[in-house]
Amino acid sequence: MSSTQPAPDRDLVALPRTWYPSGSRLITRVVGAGILAGLTVLAVVLPEDGGWGLGSRAGVVATGVLAFGFLLVLGRPKVVAHERGLTVVNMLHTHELAWAQIVNVRLRQGDPWVFLDLSDGESLAALGIQTSNGRGKAIAAAGELRDLVTRFGGVEPTRD
């Protein structure tokens, strides 16, 4: 079979399609909410006679808010395929890519997430498709994404 044709045993992926690491996203949200709730309770029950005034209590709650925010950022990654291209949301940056910019989708043995080879020679980690949810799911998602790249204009790199 030619590498430029979508695999015949997979159905065509409907767009828009979103991939995200549901396990780590759930864990970061639950742990973050637990930390915030725990520090809020701690701020309420701290004794006033131990030097825990309103400012100190607010600082404890603010620490919980910061920890929760940090964990939300860790759970932010996702990859969204749409007809115009691909949106890759990593922890701090969002990348909008046209289909023609993506020349290859890689998930090699030992890779924690998918890598996209781009037409400008750069490589972009797509943290939204990662092996933390299971290697089989990541392989299937990478295959779906590879099929979309082929279908919407991606070009396989030449091998020297």
PDB file of C-alpha atoms in Angstrom, residues 10-115:
ATOM      1  CA  ARG A  10      -9.921   3.007   9.320  1.00  0.00           C
ATOM      2  CA  ASP A  11     -13.011   5.113   8.809  1.00  0.00           C
ATOM      3  CA  LEU A  12     -12.476   8.663   7.676  1.00  0.00           C
ATOM      4  CA  VAL A  13     -12.134  10.923  10.701  1.00  0.00           C
ATOM      5  CA  ALA A  14     -14.964  13.417  11.067  1.00  0.00           C
ATOM      6  CA  LEU A  15     -13.956  17.033  11.619  1.00  0.00           C
ATOM      7  CA  PRO A  16     -13.564  18.804  13.908  1.00  0.00           C
ATOM      8  CA  ARG A  17     -11.714  16.166  15.929  1.00  0.00           C
ATOM      9  CA  THR A  18     -10.086  16.823  19.296  1.00  0.00           C
ATOM     10  CA  TRP A  19      -7.503  14.675  21.039  1.00  0.00           C
ATOM     11  CA  TYR A  20      -6.403  15.276  24.610  1.00  0.00           C
ATOM     12  CA  PRO A  21      -4.814  13.179  27.356  1.00  0.00           C
ATOM     13  CA  SER A  22      -7.953  12.514  29.398  1.00  0.00           C
ATOM     14  CA  GLY A  23      -6.147  10.688  32.199  1.00  0.00           C
ATOM     15  CA  SER A  24      -3.639  13.400  32.974  1.00  0.00           C
ATOM     16  CA  ARG A  25      -6.267  16.107  32.416  1.00  0.00           C
ATOM     17  CA  LEU A  26      -8.544  14.480  34.999  1.00  0.00           C
ATOM     18  CA  ILE A  27      -5.703  13.947  37.468  1.00  0.00           C
ATOM     19  CA  THR A  28      -4.454  17.538  37.258  1.00  0.00           C
ATOM     20  CA  ARG A  29      -7.958  18.927  37.804  1.00  0.00           C
ATOM     21  CA  VAL A  30      -8.814  16.631  40.703  1.00  0.00           C
ATOM     22  CA  VAL A  31      -5.464  17.140  42.441  1.00  0.00           C
ATOM     23  CA  GLY A  32      -5.624  20.903  41.854  1.00  0.00           C
ATOM     24  CA  ALA A  33      -9.135  21.134  43.272  1.00  0.00           C
ATOM     25  CA  GLY A  34      -8.056  18.997  46.241  1.00  0.00           C
ATOM     26  CA  ILE A  35      -5.078  21.240  46.970  1.00  0.00           C
ATOM     27  CA  LEU A  36      -7.226  24.378  46.710  1.00  0.00           C
ATOM     28  CA  ALA A  37      -9.935  22.902  48.947  1.00  0.00           C
ATOM     29  CA  GLY A  38      -7.388  21.652  51.481  1.00  0.00           C
ATOM     30  CA  LEU A  39      -5.574  24.968  51.716  1.00  0.00           C
ATOM     31  CA  THR A  40      -8.875  26.845  51.967  1.00  0.00           C
ATOM     32  CA  VAL A  41      -9.970  24.635  54.862  1.00  0.00           C
ATOM     33  CA  LEU A  42      -6.552  25.068  56.453  1.00  0.00           C
ATOM     34  CA  ALA A  43      -6.850  28.861  56.172  1.00  0.00           C
ATOM     35  CA  VAL A  44     -10.212  28.751  57.943  1.00  0.00           C
ATOM     36  CA  VAL A  45      -9.112  26.500  60.821  1.00  0.00           C
ATOM     37  CA  LEU A  46      -5.727  28.107  61.538  1.00  0.00           C
ATOM     38  CA  PRO A  47      -5.625  29.621  65.041  1.00  0.00           C
ATOM     39  CA  GLU A  48      -5.700  33.406  65.206  1.00  0.00           C
ATOM     40  CA  ASP A  49      -3.484  33.479  68.284  1.00  0.00           C
ATOM     41  CA  GLY A  50      -0.621  31.856  66.325  1.00  0.00           C
ATOM     42  CA  GLY A  51      -0.112  34.942  64.155  1.00  0.00           C
ATOM     43  CA  TRP A  52      -2.504  33.764  61.442  1.00  0.00           C
ATOM     44  CA  GLY A  53      -4.312  36.977  60.633  1.00  0.00           C
ATOM     45  CA  LEU A  54      -6.445  37.736  57.605  1.00  0.00           C
ATOM     46  CA  GLY A  55      -3.425  38.450  55.394  1.00  0.00           C
ATOM     47  CA  SER A  56      -1.752  35.152  56.270  1.00  0.00           C
ATOM     48  CA  ARG A  57      -4.958  33.230  55.658  1.00  0.00           C
ATOM     49  CA  ALA A  58      -5.425  34.958  52.305  1.00  0.00           C
ATOM     50  CA  GLY A  59      -1.839  33.989  51.448  1.00  0.00           C
ATOM     51  CA  VAL A  60      -2.588  30.326  52.172  1.00  0.00           C
ATOM     52  CA  VAL A  61      -5.676  30.459  49.922  1.00  0.00           C
ATOM     53  CA  ALA A  62      -3.692  32.319  47.240  1.00  0.00           C
ATOM     54  CA  THR A  63      -1.106  29.532  47.314  1.00  0.00           C
ATOM     55  CA  GLY A  64      -3.927  27.060  46.661  1.00  0.00           C
ATOM     56  CA  VAL A  65      -5.208  29.175  43.768  1.00  0.00           C
ATOM     57  CA  LEU A  66      -1.716  29.331  42.247  1.00  0.00           C
ATOM     58  CA  ALA A  67      -1.228  25.569  42.625  1.00  0.00           C
ATOM     59  CA  PHE A  68      -4.628  24.921  41.026  1.00  0.00           C
ATOM     60  CA  GLY A  69      -3.806  27.294  38.164  1.00  0.00           C
ATOM     61  CA  PHE A  70      -0.448  25.613  37.590  1.00  0.00           C
ATOM     62  CA  LEU A  71      -2.075  22.186  37.448  1.00  0.00           C
ATOM     63  CA  LEU A  72      -4.727  23.471  35.028  1.00  0.00           C
ATOM     64  CA  VAL A  73      -1.915  24.610  32.728  1.00  0.00           C
ATOM     65  CA  LEU A  74      -0.358  21.125  32.938  1.00  0.00           C
ATOM     66  CA  GLY A  75      -3.701  19.642  31.870  1.00  0.00           C
ATOM     67  CA  ARG A  76      -4.251  22.114  29.009  1.00  0.00           C
ATOM     68  CA  PRO A  77      -2.677  20.283  26.023  1.00  0.00           C
ATOM     69  CA  LYS A  78      -4.916  19.191  23.177  1.00  0.00           C
ATOM     70  CA  VAL A  79      -4.818  18.818  19.411  1.00  0.00           C
ATOM     71  CA  VAL A  80      -7.787  19.974  17.338  1.00  0.00           C
ATOM     72  CA  ALA A  81      -8.121  19.034  13.672  1.00  0.00           C
ATOM     73  CA  HIS A  82     -10.426  21.129  11.521  1.00  0.00           C
ATOM     74  CA  GLU A  83     -10.790  21.661   7.793  1.00  0.00           C
ATOM     75  CA  ARG A  84      -8.363  24.595   7.735  1.00  0.00           C
ATOM     76  CA  GLY A  85      -5.625  22.754   9.577  1.00  0.00           C
ATOM     77  CA  LEU A  86      -4.510  21.798  13.023  1.00  0.00           C
ATOM     78  CA  THR A  87      -4.526  23.664  16.316  1.00  0.00           C
ATOM     79  CA  VAL A  88      -1.881  22.366  18.718  1.00  0.00           C
ATOM     80  CA  VAL A  89      -2.391  23.614  22.269  1.00  0.00           C
ATOM     81  CA  ASN A  90       0.604  22.857  24.451  1.00  0.00           C
ATOM     82  CA  MET A  91       1.038  24.093  27.994  1.00  0.00           C
ATOM     83  CA  LEU A  92       1.863  27.734  27.294  1.00  0.00           C
ATOM     84  CA  HIS A  93       1.640  28.103  23.514  1.00  0.00           C
ATOM     85  CA  THR A  94      -1.020  27.547  20.882  1.00  0.00           C
ATOM     86  CA  HIS A  95       0.105  26.801  17.330  1.00  0.00           C
ATOM     87  CA  GLU A  96      -2.187  27.163  14.313  1.00  0.00           C
ATOM     88  CA  LEU A  97      -0.932  25.040  11.426  1.00  0.00           C
ATOM     89  CA  ALA A  98      -2.249  24.711   7.877  1.00  0.00           C
ATOM     90  CA  TRP A  99      -2.403  21.117   6.668  1.00  0.00           C
ATOM     91  CA  ALA A 100       0.284  21.795   4.066  1.00  0.00           C
ATOM     92  CA  GLN A 101       2.733  22.789   6.833  1.00  0.00           C
ATOM     93  CA  ILE A 102       2.680  19.267   8.305  1.00  0.00           C
ATOM     94  CA  VAL A 103       4.875  16.811   6.420  1.00  0.00           C
ATOM     95  CA  ASN A 104       4.925  13.904   8.875  1.00  0.00           C
ATOM     96  CA  VAL A 105       3.334  12.650  12.090  1.00  0.00           C
ATOM     97  CA  ARG A 106       5.727  10.664  14.308  1.00  0.00           C
ATOM     98  CA  LEU A 107       5.204   8.505  17.374  1.00  0.00           C
ATOM     99  CA  ARG A 108       8.267   6.299  17.751  1.00  0.00           C
ATOM    100  CA  GLN A 109       8.938   3.676  20.384  1.00  0.00           C
ATOM    101  CA  GLY A 110       9.725   5.500  23.630  1.00  0.00           C
ATOM    102  CA  ASP A 111       8.276   8.856  22.538  1.00  0.00           C
ATOM    103  CA  PRO A 112       6.007  10.318  25.234  1.00  0.00           C
ATOM    104  CA  TRP A 113       3.846  12.160  22.684  1.00  0.00           C
ATOM    105  CA  VAL A 114       3.383  12.781  18.981  1.00  0.00           C
ATOM    106  CA  PHE A 115       5.846  14.940  17.059  1.00  0.00           C
TER     107      PHE A 115
END
